Amino acid sequence: MPHILNRRGEEISPLQGLFYRTLHLLESGIKPVFVFDGQAPALKQPVLARRAEAAAARRGASDPGTAETQWRRLREDCKTLLGYLGVPCVQAPSEAEATCAALAKSGLVWATATEDMDALAFGSPRLLRHLRVTGSGEVEEISLPHVLQRLDMTPEQFVDLCILLGCDYCGKVRGLGPKKALRLLRQHGSIEQLLQHLDPQSWAHFGHGWSSLGGTGCCHVRLLQKHPLPEHWDLAGARRLFLQPTVADVAQVTLEWRDPEPEALVQFLAHEKHMSEVRVRRRLDRWLETQRQEAEEQPEAPACERQPLLGEFFPASKRGHPREGPCTRSSTKRQKEMLAEEP
């Protein structure tokens, strides 16, 4: 994303992008729900530290703490912007993708829209990627049930596969690519059984000892050299974060799309954040005019009138067709409007 600075030298590109993107979704008949990250798990701290250092370097911040402060301020600004647009937000207690998955599994929303594939490991039944304002307009839809069917795996085995290939909570097992990891998991059923096959010494650290392995033949020695486990590899912790994540209580979540507050929005974006007032008003007026036209047309429409499909707004890549594999493309079958998004 290009860096856009206001006249005070403050970066406003994320806020500006959220403004235009949200209006585009609303004009397309989509009702987005934005979910914000909460406290990251302890196992994710090494990854976050590296990201903070990189962000500080990109923005010229003297230390990662400064970048973290800037992102906290930006998060609150995004919530304010969405509030003036009348779009609901959900504050996740921990990982946003985990709460998105919980909302989707409960039926409060139809899909999780994010570029982070962890949403599938958290159990989101449907994932949408590339939901952009610009570009080709092609949305990629991935169905978790179809993925599991084609991979011939249980949800628990799918999580094990994600852990083996590396995730935010632990490093990957060196030398194991997707094909080999999938084959070994299918063959052995779980990481524990796979480790017993690959690395007897590491398996001993999991409490099973050497005696049950029947020795350490040359095959095991070669495998140990080819696939050493990462340092500080917390398998149980990573698996627990995926299968039993800390999420918002969906029973307490109320999703309400309110009427927008145009003047308050202009005051916030143009006068507080110093975005171009002309551009803000022009884009806002176009959206409000679209709303007005739709309101005039709706009263005469019968309740059973066909609603437009999501694929008519964004041509959907087809994913999960049984004949073509877990990552092939499938179209949306019926109108689905509510999406949970991780900003």
Coordinates of C-alpha atoms in Angstrom, one line a residue:
M1 CA 0.0 0.0 0.0
P2 CA 1.5 3.4 -1.0
H3 CA 2.1 5.8 1.9
I4 CA -0.2 8.8 1.8
L5 CA 0.5 11.6 4.2
N6 CA -1.7 14.5 5.2
R7 CA -0.4 18.0 5.6
R8 CA 0.7 17.2 9.2
G9 CA 2.9 14.4 7.9
E10 CA 0.6 11.7 9.4
E11 CA 0.0 8.6 7.3
I12 CA -3.6 8.3 6.3
S13 CA -3.4 5.7 3.5
P14 CA -5.0 2.8 5.7
L15 CA -7.8 5.1 6.8
Q16 CA -8.4 6.4 3.3
G17 CA -8.4 2.9 1.9
L18 CA -10.9 1.7 4.5
F19 CA -13.2 4.6 3.6
Y20 CA -13.3 3.8 -0.1
R21 CA -13.3 0.1 0.3
T22 CA -16.2 0.1 2.8
L23 CA -18.3 2.4 0.6
H24 CA -17.7 0.1 -2.4
L25 CA -18.9 -2.9 -0.4
L26 CA -22.0 -1.1 0.8
E27 CA -22.8 0.1 -2.7
S28 CA -22.5 -3.5 -3.9
G29 CA -25.2 -4.6 -1.5
I30 CA -22.8 -6.3 0.9
K31 CA -23.1 -5.8 4.6
P32 CA -19.6 -6.1 6.1
V33 CA -18.7 -6.7 9.7
F34 CA -15.2 -5.6 10.7
V35 CA -13.4 -7.6 13.4
F36 CA -10.4 -6.1 15.2
D37 CA -7.5 -8.0 16.7
G38 CA -7.2 -8.2 20.5
Q39 CA -4.4 -9.4 22.6
A40 CA -2.1 -11.7 20.6
P41 CA -1.2 -15.1 22.1
A42 CA 2.2 -15.4 23.7
L43 CA 3.3 -17.9 21.1
K44 CA 2.8 -15.2 18.4
Q45 CA 5.1 -12.6 20.1
P46 CA 8.3 -13.6 18.2
V47 CA 6.4 -13.1 14.9
L48 CA 4.9 -9.8 16.1
A49 CA 8.3 -8.5 17.2
R50 CA 9.8 -9.1 13.8
R51 CA 6.8 -7.5 12.1
A52 CA 7.0 -4.5 14.4
E53 CA 10.7 -4.0 13.6
A54 CA 10.0 -4.2 9.9
A55 CA 7.1 -1.7 10.3
A56 CA 9.3 0.7 12.2
A57 CA 11.9 0.5 9.5
R58 CA 9.4 1.2 6.8
R59 CA 7.9 4.2 8.6
G60 CA 11.2 5.6 9.9
A61 CA 10.1 5.1 13.5
S62 CA 13.0 5.1 16.0
D63 CA 11.8 1.9 17.7
P64 CA 9.1 -0.8 17.3
G65 CA 7.2 0.7 20.3
T66 CA 6.5 3.9 18.3
A67 CA 5.1 1.8 15.4
E68 CA 2.9 -0.1 17.8
T69 CA 1.5 3.2 19.3
Q70 CA 0.8 4.4 15.7
W71 CA -1.1 1.2 14.9
R72 CA -3.2 1.4 18.1
R73 CA -4.2 5.0 17.2
L74 CA -5.0 3.9 13.6
R75 CA -7.2 1.1 15.0
E76 CA -9.3 3.5 17.0
D77 CA -9.5 5.9 14.0
C78 CA -10.8 3.0 11.9
K79 CA -13.5 2.2 14.5
T80 CA -14.5 5.8 14.5
L81 CA -14.8 5.9 10.7
L82 CA -16.9 2.7 10.6
G83 CA -19.1 4.1 13.3
Y84 CA -19.9 7.2 11.3
L85 CA -20.7 4.9 8.3
G86 CA -23.1 2.9 10.4
V87 CA -21.1 -0.3 9.9
P88 CA -20.8 -2.7 12.9
C89 CA -17.5 -3.7 14.5
V90 CA -16.5 -6.5 16.8
Q91 CA -13.6 -6.4 19.1
A92 CA -12.0 -9.8 19.3
P93 CA -10.4 -10.8 22.6
S94 CA -7.5 -12.3 20.7
E95 CA -7.0 -13.3 17.0
A96 CA -9.5 -11.6 14.7
E97 CA -9.6 -14.5 12.3
A98 CA -10.6 -16.8 15.2
T99 CA -13.6 -14.6 16.0
C100 CA -14.4 -14.2 12.3
A101 CA -14.5 -18.0 12.1
A102 CA -16.8 -18.2 15.2
L103 CA -19.2 -15.7 13.7
A104 CA -19.3 -17.6 10.4
K105 CA -19.8 -21.0 12.2
S106 CA -22.7 -19.5 14.2
G107 CA -24.4 -18.2 11.1
L108 CA -24.2 -14.6 12.2
V109 CA -22.2 -13.9 9.0
W110 CA -21.9 -15.8 5.8
A111 CA -18.1 -15.9 5.2
T112 CA -14.8 -14.6 6.5
A113 CA -13.1 -12.2 4.1
T114 CA -9.3 -12.0 4.7
E115 CA -6.1 -12.8 3.0
D116 CA -5.0 -14.9 6.0
M117 CA -5.5 -18.6 5.4
D118 CA -5.4 -19.2 9.2
A119 CA -9.2 -18.5 9.1
L120 CA -9.6 -22.0 7.6
A121 CA -7.5 -23.5 10.4
F122 CA -9.7 -21.7 12.9
G123 CA -12.7 -23.4 11.3
S124 CA -14.3 -20.8 9.1
P125 CA -16.6 -22.8 6.8
R126 CA -16.1 -20.3 4.0
L127 CA -13.2 -18.0 3.1
L128 CA -13.2 -15.1 0.6
R129 CA -9.9 -13.7 -0.7
H130 CA -9.1 -10.8 -3.0
L131 CA -12.3 -8.8 -2.1
R132 CA -10.8 -5.6 -3.5
V133 CA -12.1 -2.3 -4.8
T134 CA -9.8 -2.3 -7.7
G135 CA -8.2 -4.9 -9.9
S136 CA -9.7 -7.8 -11.8
G137 CA -12.7 -7.9 -9.4
E138 CA -12.4 -11.7 -9.1
V139 CA -13.1 -13.0 -5.6
E140 CA -11.6 -16.4 -4.5
E141 CA -14.0 -18.5 -2.5
I142 CA -12.7 -21.5 -0.5
S143 CA -15.0 -24.0 1.1
L144 CA -13.5 -25.7 4.2
P145 CA -15.8 -28.8 4.0
H146 CA -14.8 -29.3 0.3
V147 CA -11.1 -28.8 1.2
L148 CA -11.3 -31.4 3.9
Q149 CA -13.2 -33.8 1.6
R150 CA -10.6 -33.5 -1.1
L151 CA -7.7 -33.8 1.3
D152 CA -9.4 -36.7 3.0
M153 CA -8.6 -35.2 6.4
T154 CA -10.4 -34.3 9.6
P155 CA -10.4 -30.7 10.9
E156 CA -7.8 -31.8 13.5
Q157 CA -5.5 -33.3 10.8
F158 CA -5.9 -30.1 8.8
V159 CA -4.7 -28.1 11.7
D160 CA -1.7 -30.5 12.1
L161 CA -0.9 -29.9 8.4
C162 CA -0.9 -26.1 8.9
I163 CA 1.4 -26.5 12.0
L164 CA 3.8 -28.7 10.1
L165 CA 4.1 -26.3 7.2
G166 CA 4.6 -23.4 9.6
C167 CA 2.3 -20.9 11.2
D168 CA 2.4 -17.8 13.4
Y169 CA 2.7 -19.9 16.5
C170 CA 5.7 -22.1 15.6
G171 CA 8.2 -22.7 12.8
K172 CA 7.9 -25.3 10.1
V173 CA 9.6 -28.6 10.1
R174 CA 12.5 -28.2 7.8
G175 CA 12.4 -30.2 4.6
L176 CA 8.7 -31.0 4.7
G177 CA 6.8 -29.4 1.8
P178 CA 3.1 -29.5 1.3
K179 CA 3.0 -32.7 -0.7
K180 CA 5.2 -34.7 1.6
A181 CA 3.6 -33.4 4.8
L182 CA 0.1 -34.3 3.4
R183 CA 1.3 -37.8 2.5
L184 CA 2.9 -38.4 5.9
L185 CA -0.1 -37.1 7.8
R186 CA -2.4 -39.3 5.7
Q187 CA -0.1 -42.2 6.4
H188 CA 0.4 -41.7 10.1
G189 CA -2.8 -39.8 11.1
S190 CA -1.3 -37.2 13.5
I191 CA 1.8 -35.2 14.2
E192 CA 2.6 -37.5 17.2
Q193 CA 2.6 -40.6 15.0
L194 CA 4.5 -38.7 12.3
L195 CA 7.2 -37.6 14.8
Q196 CA 7.6 -41.1 16.0
H197 CA 8.4 -42.0 12.4
L198 CA 10.6 -39.0 11.6
D199 CA 12.4 -38.1 14.8
P200 CA 12.6 -40.7 17.7
Q201 CA 14.6 -38.4 19.9
S202 CA 12.1 -35.5 19.7
W203 CA 9.3 -38.0 20.2
A204 CA 11.0 -38.9 23.6
H205 CA 10.5 -35.3 24.7
F206 CA 6.8 -35.8 24.2
G207 CA 6.8 -38.4 26.9
H208 CA 6.8 -41.6 24.9
G209 CA 10.4 -42.6 25.3
W210 CA 12.7 -44.8 23.2
S211 CA 11.5 -48.2 24.2
S212 CA 8.2 -48.1 22.2
L213 CA 10.1 -47.3 19.0
G214 CA 12.0 -50.5 18.7
G215 CA 15.4 -48.9 18.2
T216 CA 16.8 -46.2 16.1
G217 CA 17.5 -47.7 12.8
C218 CA 19.5 -46.0 10.0
C219 CA 16.2 -45.0 8.4
H220 CA 15.3 -43.0 11.5
V221 CA 18.7 -41.4 11.6
R222 CA 18.5 -40.2 8.0
L223 CA 15.0 -38.8 8.7
L224 CA 16.2 -37.1 11.8
Q225 CA 18.9 -35.3 9.8
K226 CA 16.6 -34.3 7.0
H227 CA 13.7 -33.1 9.2
P228 CA 14.9 -31.5 12.4
L229 CA 12.2 -29.9 14.6
P230 CA 12.3 -26.2 15.1
E231 CA 13.7 -24.9 18.4
H232 CA 11.1 -24.2 21.1
W233 CA 8.4 -26.1 19.1
D234 CA 5.2 -26.0 21.2
L235 CA 3.0 -28.4 19.3
A236 CA 0.3 -28.6 22.1
G237 CA 0.2 -24.9 22.4
A238 CA -0.2 -24.2 18.7
R239 CA -2.8 -26.9 18.3
R240 CA -4.8 -25.5 21.2
L241 CA -4.8 -22.0 19.8
F242 CA -6.3 -23.3 16.5
L243 CA -8.8 -25.8 18.0
Q244 CA -9.8 -24.0 21.2
P245 CA -9.1 -20.3 20.4
T246 CA -10.2 -17.4 22.6
V247 CA -13.1 -15.7 20.7
A248 CA -15.8 -13.2 21.3
D249 CA -19.0 -14.6 22.8
V250 CA -21.2 -14.8 19.7
A251 CA -24.3 -15.0 21.9
Q252 CA -23.5 -11.5 23.1
V253 CA -22.7 -10.1 19.6
T254 CA -25.4 -7.9 18.1
L255 CA -24.9 -6.8 14.5
E256 CA -26.7 -3.6 13.6
W257 CA -26.2 -1.4 10.5
R258 CA -27.2 2.1 11.3
D259 CA -27.9 5.2 9.3
P260 CA -24.7 7.0 8.4
E261 CA -23.7 10.4 9.9
P262 CA -22.4 12.2 6.8
E263 CA -21.4 15.5 8.4
A264 CA -19.7 13.9 11.4
L265 CA -17.8 11.7 8.9
V266 CA -16.7 14.8 6.9
Q267 CA -15.7 16.5 10.1
F268 CA -13.6 13.5 11.2
L269 CA -11.9 12.8 7.9
A270 CA -11.5 16.3 6.4
H271 CA -11.0 18.4 9.5
E272 CA -9.4 16.0 12.0
K273 CA -7.5 13.7 9.7
H274 CA -7.0 16.4 7.0
M275 CA -8.1 14.3 4.0
S276 CA -9.3 16.2 1.0
E277 CA -12.8 17.5 1.9
V278 CA -13.8 17.8 -1.8
R279 CA -12.9 14.1 -2.4
V280 CA -14.6 12.9 0.8
R281 CA -17.8 14.8 0.1
R282 CA -17.8 13.7 -3.6
R283 CA -17.4 10.1 -2.8
L284 CA -19.9 10.3 0.1
D285 CA -22.5 12.0 -2.0
R286 CA -22.3 9.4 -4.7
W287 CA -22.9 6.7 -2.1
L288 CA -25.8 8.6 -0.5
E289 CA -27.4 9.1 -3.9
T290 CA -27.1 5.3 -4.5
Q291 CA -28.9 4.7 -1.2
R292 CA -31.6 7.2 -2.1
Q293 CA -32.3 5.6 -5.5
E294 CA -32.4 2.1 -3.9
A295 CA -34.8 3.4 -1.3
E296 CA -37.1 4.7 -4.0
E297 CA -37.1 1.4 -5.8
Q298 CA -37.6 -0.9 -2.9
P299 CA -41.1 -0.1 -1.6
E300 CA -42.8 -1.5 -4.8
A301 CA -40.6 -4.6 -4.9
P302 CA -42.4 -7.7 -3.6
A303 CA -40.9 -9.4 -0.6
C304 CA -40.1 -12.6 -2.6
E305 CA -38.3 -10.7 -5.4
R306 CA -35.0 -12.2 -6.4
Q307 CA -32.0 -10.5 -4.8
P308 CA -28.8 -10.2 -6.8
L309 CA -26.0 -12.7 -6.2
L310 CA -22.7 -11.9 -4.6
G311 CA -21.0 -13.2 -7.8
E312 CA -22.9 -10.5 -9.8
F313 CA -21.0 -7.8 -7.8
F314 CA -17.7 -9.6 -7.7
P315 CA -17.1 -12.5 -10.2
A316 CA -16.2 -15.4 -7.8
S317 CA -13.4 -17.8 -8.3
K318 CA -14.7 -21.3 -7.8
R319 CA -13.1 -23.3 -5.0
G320 CA -13.8 -26.7 -3.6
H321 CA -15.6 -28.5 -6.5
P322 CA -15.1 -32.2 -5.7
R323 CA -14.0 -33.1 -9.2
E324 CA -11.3 -30.4 -9.5
G325 CA -9.7 -30.5 -6.1
P326 CA -9.9 -28.5 -2.9
C327 CA -8.6 -25.2 -4.4
T328 CA -10.6 -25.2 -7.6
R329 CA -13.3 -22.5 -8.2
S330 CA -17.0 -22.5 -7.4
S331 CA -19.7 -19.8 -7.8
T332 CA -22.0 -18.5 -5.1
K333 CA -25.4 -20.3 -5.2
R334 CA -27.6 -17.9 -3.4
Q335 CA -27.7 -14.3 -2.1
K336 CA -25.3 -13.9 0.9
E337 CA -24.7 -10.4 2.2
M338 CA -23.0 -10.5 5.5
L339 CA -19.2 -10.8 5.6
A340 CA -16.9 -10.8 8.5
E341 CA -13.7 -9.0 7.6
E342 CA -10.4 -8.7 9.4
P343 CA -9.0 -5.2 8.6

